[in-house]
mmCIF file of C-alpha atoms in Angstrom:
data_model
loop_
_atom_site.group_PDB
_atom_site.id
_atom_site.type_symbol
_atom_site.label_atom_id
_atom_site.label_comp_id
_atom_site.label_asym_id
_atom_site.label_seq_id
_atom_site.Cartn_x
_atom_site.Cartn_y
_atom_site.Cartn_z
ATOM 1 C CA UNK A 179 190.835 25.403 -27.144
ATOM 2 C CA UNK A 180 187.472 26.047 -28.703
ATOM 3 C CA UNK A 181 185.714 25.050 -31.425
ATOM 4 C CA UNK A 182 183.109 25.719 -34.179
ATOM 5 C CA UNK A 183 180.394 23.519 -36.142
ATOM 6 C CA UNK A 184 179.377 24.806 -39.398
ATOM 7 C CA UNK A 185 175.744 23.598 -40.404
ATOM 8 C CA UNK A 186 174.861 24.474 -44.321
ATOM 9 C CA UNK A 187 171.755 24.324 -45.743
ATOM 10 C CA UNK A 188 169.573 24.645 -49.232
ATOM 11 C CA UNK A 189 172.224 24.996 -52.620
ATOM 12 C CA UNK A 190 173.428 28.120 -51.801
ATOM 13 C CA UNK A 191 174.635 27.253 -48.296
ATOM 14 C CA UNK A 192 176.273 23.955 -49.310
ATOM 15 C CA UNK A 193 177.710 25.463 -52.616
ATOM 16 C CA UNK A 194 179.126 28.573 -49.965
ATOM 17 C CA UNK A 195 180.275 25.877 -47.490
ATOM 18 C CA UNK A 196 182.338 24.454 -49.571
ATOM 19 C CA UNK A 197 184.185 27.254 -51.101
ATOM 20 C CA UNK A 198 184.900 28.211 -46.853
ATOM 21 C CA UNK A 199 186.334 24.475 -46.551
ATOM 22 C CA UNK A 200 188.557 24.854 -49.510
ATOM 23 C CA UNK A 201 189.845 28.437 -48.614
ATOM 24 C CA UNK A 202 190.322 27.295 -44.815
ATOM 25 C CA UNK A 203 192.549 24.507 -46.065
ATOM 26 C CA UNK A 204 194.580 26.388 -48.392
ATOM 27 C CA UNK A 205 194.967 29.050 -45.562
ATOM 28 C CA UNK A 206 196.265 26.607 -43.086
ATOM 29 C CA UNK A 207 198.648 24.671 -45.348
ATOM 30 C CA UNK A 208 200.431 28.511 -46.502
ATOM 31 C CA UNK A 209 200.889 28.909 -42.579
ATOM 32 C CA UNK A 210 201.278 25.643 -41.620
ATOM 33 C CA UNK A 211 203.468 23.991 -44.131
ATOM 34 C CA UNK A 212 204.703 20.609 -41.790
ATOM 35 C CA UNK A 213 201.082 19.956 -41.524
ATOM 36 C CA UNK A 214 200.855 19.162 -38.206
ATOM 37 C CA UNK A 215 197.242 18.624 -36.642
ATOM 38 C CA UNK A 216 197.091 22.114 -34.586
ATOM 39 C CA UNK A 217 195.425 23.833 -32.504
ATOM 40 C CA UNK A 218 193.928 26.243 -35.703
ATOM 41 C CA UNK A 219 192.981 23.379 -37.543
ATOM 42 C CA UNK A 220 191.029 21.958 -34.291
ATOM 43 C CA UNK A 221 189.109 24.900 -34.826
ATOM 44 C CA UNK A 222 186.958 23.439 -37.182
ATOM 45 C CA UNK A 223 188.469 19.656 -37.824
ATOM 46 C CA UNK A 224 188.743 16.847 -36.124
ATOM 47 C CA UNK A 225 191.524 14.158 -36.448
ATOM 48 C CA UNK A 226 189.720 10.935 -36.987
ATOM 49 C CA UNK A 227 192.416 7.915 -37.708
ATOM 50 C CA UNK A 228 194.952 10.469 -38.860
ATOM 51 C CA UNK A 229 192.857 11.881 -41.041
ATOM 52 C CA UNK A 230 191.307 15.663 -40.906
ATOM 53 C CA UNK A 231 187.112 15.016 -40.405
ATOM 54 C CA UNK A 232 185.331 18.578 -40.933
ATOM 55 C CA UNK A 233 183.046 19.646 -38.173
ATOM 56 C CA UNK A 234 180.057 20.219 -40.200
ATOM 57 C CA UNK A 235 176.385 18.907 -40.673
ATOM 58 C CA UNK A 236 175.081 19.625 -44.524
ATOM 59 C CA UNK A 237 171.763 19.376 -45.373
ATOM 60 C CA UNK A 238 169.537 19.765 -48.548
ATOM 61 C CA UNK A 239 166.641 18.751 -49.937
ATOM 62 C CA UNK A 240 168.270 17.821 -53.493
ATOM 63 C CA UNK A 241 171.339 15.417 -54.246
ATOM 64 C CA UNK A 242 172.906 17.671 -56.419
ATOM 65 C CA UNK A 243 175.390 20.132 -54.658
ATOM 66 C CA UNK A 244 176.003 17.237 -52.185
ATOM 67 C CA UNK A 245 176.570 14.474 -54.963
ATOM 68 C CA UNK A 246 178.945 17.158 -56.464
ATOM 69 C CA UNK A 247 180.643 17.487 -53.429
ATOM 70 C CA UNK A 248 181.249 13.453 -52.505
ATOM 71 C CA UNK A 249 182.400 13.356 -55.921
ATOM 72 C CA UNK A 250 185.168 16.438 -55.480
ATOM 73 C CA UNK A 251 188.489 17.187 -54.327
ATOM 74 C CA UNK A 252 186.907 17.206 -51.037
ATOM 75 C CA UNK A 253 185.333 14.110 -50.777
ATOM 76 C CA UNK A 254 187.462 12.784 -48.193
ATOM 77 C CA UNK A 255 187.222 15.395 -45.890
ATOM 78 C CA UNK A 256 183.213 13.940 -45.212
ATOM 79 C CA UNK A 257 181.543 11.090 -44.000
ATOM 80 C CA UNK A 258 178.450 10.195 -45.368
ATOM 81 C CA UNK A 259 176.713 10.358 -42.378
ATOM 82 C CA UNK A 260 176.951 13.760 -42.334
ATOM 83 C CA UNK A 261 175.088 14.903 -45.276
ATOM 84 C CA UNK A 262 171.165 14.558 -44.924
ATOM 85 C CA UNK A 263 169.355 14.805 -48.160
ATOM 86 C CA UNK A 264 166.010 14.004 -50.211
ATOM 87 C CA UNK A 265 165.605 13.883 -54.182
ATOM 88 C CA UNK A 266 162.227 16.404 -54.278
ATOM 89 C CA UNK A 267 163.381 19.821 -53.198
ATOM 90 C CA UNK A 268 161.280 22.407 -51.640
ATOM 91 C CA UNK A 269 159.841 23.820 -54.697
ATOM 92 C CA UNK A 270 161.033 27.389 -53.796
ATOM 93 C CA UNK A 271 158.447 27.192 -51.079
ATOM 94 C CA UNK A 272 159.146 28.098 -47.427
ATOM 95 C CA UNK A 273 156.257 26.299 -45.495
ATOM 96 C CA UNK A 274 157.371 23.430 -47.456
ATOM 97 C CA UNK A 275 161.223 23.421 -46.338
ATOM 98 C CA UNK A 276 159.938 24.644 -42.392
ATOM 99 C CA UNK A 277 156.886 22.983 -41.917
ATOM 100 C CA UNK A 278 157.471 19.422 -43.838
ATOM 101 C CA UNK A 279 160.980 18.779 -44.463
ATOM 102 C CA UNK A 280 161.907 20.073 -41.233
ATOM 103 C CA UNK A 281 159.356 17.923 -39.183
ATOM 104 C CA UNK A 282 160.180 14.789 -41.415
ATOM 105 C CA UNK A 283 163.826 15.179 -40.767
ATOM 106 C CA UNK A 284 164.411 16.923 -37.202
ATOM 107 C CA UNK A 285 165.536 13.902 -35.429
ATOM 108 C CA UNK A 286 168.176 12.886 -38.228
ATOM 109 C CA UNK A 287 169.532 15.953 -38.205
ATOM 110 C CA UNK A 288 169.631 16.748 -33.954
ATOM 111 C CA UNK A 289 171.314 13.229 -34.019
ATOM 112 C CA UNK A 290 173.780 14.315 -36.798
ATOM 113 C CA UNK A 291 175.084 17.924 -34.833
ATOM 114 C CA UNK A 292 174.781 16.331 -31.218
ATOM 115 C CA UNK A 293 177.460 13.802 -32.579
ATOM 116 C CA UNK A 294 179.709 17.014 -33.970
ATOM 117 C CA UNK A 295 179.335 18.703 -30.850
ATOM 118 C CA UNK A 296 180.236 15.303 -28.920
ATOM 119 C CA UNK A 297 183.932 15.789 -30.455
ATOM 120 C CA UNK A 298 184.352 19.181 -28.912
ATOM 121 C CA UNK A 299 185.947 20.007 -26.066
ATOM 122 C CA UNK A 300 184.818 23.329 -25.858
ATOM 123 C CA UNK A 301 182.007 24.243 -28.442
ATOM 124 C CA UNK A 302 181.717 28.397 -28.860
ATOM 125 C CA UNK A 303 179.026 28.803 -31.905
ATOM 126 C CA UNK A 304 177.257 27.874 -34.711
ATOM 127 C CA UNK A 305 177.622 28.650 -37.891
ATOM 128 C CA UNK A 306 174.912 28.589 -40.362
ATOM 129 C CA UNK A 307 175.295 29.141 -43.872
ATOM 130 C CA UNK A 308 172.109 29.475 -46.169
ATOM 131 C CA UNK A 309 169.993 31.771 -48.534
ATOM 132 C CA UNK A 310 166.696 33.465 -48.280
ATOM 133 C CA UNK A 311 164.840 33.011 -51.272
ATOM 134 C CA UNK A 312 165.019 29.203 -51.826
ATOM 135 C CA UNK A 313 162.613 26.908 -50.176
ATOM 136 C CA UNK A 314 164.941 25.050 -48.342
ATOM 137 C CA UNK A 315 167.756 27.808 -47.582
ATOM 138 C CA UNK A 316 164.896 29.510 -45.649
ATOM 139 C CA UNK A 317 162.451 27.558 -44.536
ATOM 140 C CA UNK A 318 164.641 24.741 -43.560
ATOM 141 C CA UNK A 319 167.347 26.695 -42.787
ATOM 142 C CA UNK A 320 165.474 28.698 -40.289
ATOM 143 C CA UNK A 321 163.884 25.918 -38.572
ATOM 144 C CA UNK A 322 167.376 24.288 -38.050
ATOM 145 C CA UNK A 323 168.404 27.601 -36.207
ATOM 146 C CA UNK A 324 165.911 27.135 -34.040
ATOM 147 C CA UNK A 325 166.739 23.849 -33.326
ATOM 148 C CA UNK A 326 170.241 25.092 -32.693
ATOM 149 C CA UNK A 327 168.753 27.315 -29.988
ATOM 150 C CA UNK A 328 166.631 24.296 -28.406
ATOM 151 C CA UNK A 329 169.415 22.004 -28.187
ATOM 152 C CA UNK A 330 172.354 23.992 -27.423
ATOM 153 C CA UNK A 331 170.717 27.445 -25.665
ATOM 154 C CA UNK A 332 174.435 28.493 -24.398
ATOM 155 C CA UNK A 333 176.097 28.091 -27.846
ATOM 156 C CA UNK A 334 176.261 31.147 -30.116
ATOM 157 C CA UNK A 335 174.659 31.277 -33.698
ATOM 158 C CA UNK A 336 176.012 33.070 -36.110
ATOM 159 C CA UNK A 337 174.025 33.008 -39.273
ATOM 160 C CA UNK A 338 175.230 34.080 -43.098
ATOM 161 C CA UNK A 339 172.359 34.579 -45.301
ATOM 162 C CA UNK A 340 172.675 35.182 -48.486
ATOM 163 C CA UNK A 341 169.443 37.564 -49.652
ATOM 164 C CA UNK A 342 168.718 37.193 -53.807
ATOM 165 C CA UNK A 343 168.399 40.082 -56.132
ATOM 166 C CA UNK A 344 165.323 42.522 -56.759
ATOM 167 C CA UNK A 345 165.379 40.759 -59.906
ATOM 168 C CA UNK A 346 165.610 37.232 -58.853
ATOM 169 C CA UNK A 347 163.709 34.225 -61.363
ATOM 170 C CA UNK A 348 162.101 32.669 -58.324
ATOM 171 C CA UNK A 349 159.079 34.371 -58.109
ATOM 172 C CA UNK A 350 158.394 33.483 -54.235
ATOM 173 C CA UNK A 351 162.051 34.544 -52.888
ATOM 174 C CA UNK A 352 160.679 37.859 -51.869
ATOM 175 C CA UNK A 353 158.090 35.716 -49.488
ATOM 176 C CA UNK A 354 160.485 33.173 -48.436
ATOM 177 C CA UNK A 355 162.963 36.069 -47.561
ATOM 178 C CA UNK A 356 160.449 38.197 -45.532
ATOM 179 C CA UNK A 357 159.065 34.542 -43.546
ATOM 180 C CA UNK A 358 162.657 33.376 -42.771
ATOM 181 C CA UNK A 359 163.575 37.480 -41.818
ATOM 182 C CA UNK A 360 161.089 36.653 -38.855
ATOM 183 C CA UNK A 361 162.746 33.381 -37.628
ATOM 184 C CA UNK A 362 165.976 35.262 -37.562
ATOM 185 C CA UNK A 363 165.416 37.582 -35.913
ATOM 186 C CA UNK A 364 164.274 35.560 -32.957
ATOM 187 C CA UNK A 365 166.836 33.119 -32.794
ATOM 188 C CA UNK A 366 170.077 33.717 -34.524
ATOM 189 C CA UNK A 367 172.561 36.177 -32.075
ATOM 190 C CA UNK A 368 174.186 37.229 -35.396
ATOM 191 C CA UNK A 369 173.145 37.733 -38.715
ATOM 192 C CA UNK A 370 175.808 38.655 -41.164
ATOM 193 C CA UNK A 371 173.473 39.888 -44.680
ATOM 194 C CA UNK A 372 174.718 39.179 -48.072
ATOM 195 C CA UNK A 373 173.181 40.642 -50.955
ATOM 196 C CA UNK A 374 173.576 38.928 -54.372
ATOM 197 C CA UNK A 375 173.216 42.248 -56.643
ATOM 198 C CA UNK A 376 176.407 43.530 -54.383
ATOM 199 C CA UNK A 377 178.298 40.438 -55.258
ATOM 200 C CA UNK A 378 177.310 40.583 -58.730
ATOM 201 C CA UNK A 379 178.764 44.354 -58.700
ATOM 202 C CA UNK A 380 182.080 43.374 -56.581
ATOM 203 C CA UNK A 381 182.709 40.674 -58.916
ATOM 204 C CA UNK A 382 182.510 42.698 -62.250
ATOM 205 C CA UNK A 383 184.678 44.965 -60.543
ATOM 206 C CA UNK A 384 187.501 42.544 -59.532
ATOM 207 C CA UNK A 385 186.939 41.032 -63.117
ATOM 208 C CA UNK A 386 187.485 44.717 -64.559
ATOM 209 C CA UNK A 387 190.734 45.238 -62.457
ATOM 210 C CA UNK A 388 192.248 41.738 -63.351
ATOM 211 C CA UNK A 389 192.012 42.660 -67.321
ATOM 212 C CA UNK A 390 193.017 46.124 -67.200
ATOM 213 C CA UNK A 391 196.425 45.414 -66.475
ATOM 214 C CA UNK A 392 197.187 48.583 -64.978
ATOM 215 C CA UNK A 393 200.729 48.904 -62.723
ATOM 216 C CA UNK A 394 199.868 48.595 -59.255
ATOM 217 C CA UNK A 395 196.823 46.175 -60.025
ATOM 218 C CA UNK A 396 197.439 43.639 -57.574
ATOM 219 C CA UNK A 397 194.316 41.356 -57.899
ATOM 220 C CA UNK A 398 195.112 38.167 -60.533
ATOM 221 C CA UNK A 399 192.974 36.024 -62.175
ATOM 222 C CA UNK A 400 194.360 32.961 -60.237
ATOM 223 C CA UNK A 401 193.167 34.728 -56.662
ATOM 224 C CA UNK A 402 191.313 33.098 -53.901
ATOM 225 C CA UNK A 403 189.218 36.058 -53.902
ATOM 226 C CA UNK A 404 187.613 34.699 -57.324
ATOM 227 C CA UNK A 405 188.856 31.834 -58.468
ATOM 228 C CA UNK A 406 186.710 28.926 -58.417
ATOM 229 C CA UNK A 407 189.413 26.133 -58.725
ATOM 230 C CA UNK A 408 189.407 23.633 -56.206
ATOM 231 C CA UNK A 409 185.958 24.030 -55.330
ATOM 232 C CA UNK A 410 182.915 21.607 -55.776
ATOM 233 C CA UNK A 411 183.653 20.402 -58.986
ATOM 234 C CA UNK A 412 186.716 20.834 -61.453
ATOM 235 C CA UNK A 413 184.742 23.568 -63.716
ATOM 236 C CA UNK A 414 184.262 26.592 -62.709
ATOM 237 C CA UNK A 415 181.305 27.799 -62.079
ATOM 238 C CA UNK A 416 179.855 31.646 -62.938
ATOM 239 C CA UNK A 417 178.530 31.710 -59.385
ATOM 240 C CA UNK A 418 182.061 30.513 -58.028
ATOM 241 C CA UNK A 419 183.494 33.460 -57.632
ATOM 242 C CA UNK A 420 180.211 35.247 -55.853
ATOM 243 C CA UNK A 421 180.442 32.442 -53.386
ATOM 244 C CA UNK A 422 184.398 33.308 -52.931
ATOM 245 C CA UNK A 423 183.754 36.485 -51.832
ATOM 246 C CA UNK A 424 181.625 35.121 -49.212
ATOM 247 C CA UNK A 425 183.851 32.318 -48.324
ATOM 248 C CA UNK A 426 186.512 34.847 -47.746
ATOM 249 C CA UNK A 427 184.466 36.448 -45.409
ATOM 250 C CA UNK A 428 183.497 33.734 -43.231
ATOM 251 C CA UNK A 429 187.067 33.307 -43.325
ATOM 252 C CA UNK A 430 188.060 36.509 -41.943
ATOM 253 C CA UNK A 431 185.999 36.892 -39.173
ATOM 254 C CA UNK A 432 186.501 33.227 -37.677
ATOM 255 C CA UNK A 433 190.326 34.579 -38.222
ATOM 256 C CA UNK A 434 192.345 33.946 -34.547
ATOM 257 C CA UNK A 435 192.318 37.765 -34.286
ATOM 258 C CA UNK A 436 188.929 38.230 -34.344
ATOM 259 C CA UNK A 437 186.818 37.275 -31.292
ATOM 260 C CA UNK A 438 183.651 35.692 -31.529
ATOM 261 C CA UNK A 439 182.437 37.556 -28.330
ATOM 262 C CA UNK A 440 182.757 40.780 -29.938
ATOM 263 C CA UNK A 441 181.244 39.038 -33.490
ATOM 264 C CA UNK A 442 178.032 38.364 -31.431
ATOM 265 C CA UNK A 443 178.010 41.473 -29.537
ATOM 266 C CA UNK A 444 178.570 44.289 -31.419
ATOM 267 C CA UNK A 445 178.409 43.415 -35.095
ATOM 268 C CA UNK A 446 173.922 42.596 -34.642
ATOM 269 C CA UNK A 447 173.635 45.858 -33.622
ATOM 270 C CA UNK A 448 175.724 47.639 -36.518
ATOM 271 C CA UNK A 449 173.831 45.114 -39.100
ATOM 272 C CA UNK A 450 170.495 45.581 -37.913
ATOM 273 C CA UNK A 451 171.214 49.282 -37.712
ATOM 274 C CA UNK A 452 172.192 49.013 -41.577
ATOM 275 C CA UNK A 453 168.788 47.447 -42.595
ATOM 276 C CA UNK A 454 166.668 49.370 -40.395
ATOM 277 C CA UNK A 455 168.412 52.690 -42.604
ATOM 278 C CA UNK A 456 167.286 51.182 -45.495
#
């Protein structure tokens, strides 16, 4: 029996996170109607006085997505202990998120995953969810991973970042992207890239092919894939459905079928391969 700790970090990450909580559930309650505490669902919960407890550390620098979150359908699926946060932000600034939120709050957050992995019997990886071009998505973010590798050198990380748009309003992502590319590269064993103009485009598209109405169109408005019900808060969101599509594929590769050996093996090399063509 293994298990997994997710860590999410910045908006982005926690706003991600979520959606991959929410999905998982749903997922396990189709297949597992009786719900019985299983060996799946030990995967990434723990049962804590009868009650599911996720396996996750959140962190960010702002009490929105987290307030959001304590206050939604998922509320009880946390304890407060495991949400670090500050009221400031990072002001879109990297150095700021590494350099002085991650010195100020390294020991609250090393206490915070030590005590996740303490209810493992057999932790297998990391996963970190986060962006590039926020301050604390990639600055913090990154200096967490590293922590990850200082603390638990044996344990696999598997990193999702999300990289904004070659039109993005923040007008130091491109800096913050290229300064956390460097800290991932040195300590994440997997990256899995996102690009926010592609989920922009895959969205429109799924949008396109729910209206059309066309026989054979099997995608509904309803769908996991883009529906933002049951997420962080009651109304959806237009960024909802982006962060679907990359709940969905967390979702599919921590999938029983998949292994996490082969995740962490061969899947750098085809990704790095991919950027290095571009």
């Amino acid at each position: 029996m293994t298990q997994s700790i997710v860590v999410q970090v910045g908006q982005c990450g926690n706003q991600v996170g979520c959606r991959f909580w929410d999905l998982a559930l749903r997922e396990h309650a189709h297949v597992n109607q009786m719900g019985i505490y299983d060996e799946a669902l030990s995967s990434f919960f723990r049962n804590l006085y009868l009650c599911a407890c996720l396996q996750a550390v959140l962190v960010d620098m702002e009490e929105g997505v987290l307030g959001e979150i304590l206050q939604g359908p998922l509320r009880s699926l946390f304890s407060s202990t495991q949400l670090i946060s500050d009221v400031s932000g990072s002001g879109n600034n990297w150095a700021v998120g590494h350099h002085t939120y991650g010195l100020a709050y390294r020991e609250q957050i090393v206490d915070q995953v030590r005590k996740a992995a303490e209810h493992c019997d057999c932790l297998q990886c990391f996963f970190l969810i986060h962006s590039m071009g926020g301050g604390t998505g990639s600055g913090l973010g990154t200096f967490v991973l590293k922590l990850l590798e200082d603390e638990f050198p044996e344990v696999y990380r598997i990193v999702t970042s999300v990289y904004p748009t070659a039109e993005d309003d923040v007008i130091t992502s491109p800096y913050n992207s290229v300064l956390a590319m460097k800290e991932l590269t040195e300590h994440a064993d997997c990256v899995l890239p996102v690009d926010n103009q592609s989920l922009v485009d895959i969205v429109g598209k799924i949008q396109h092919m729910s209206n059309t109405g066309k026989p054979g169109c099997t995608i509904k408005k309803d769908c996991t894939i883009i529906s933002g019900q049951g997420g962080v808060v009651k109304v959806e969101k237009p960024f909802d459905a982006m962060n679907n599509i990359v709940a969905n594929l967390l979702l599919n590769i921590t999938s029983e079928v998949n292994s996490i050996d082969y995740i962490v093996t061969v899947a750098p090399l085809k990704v790095w391969d991919m950027l290095d063509s571009k």
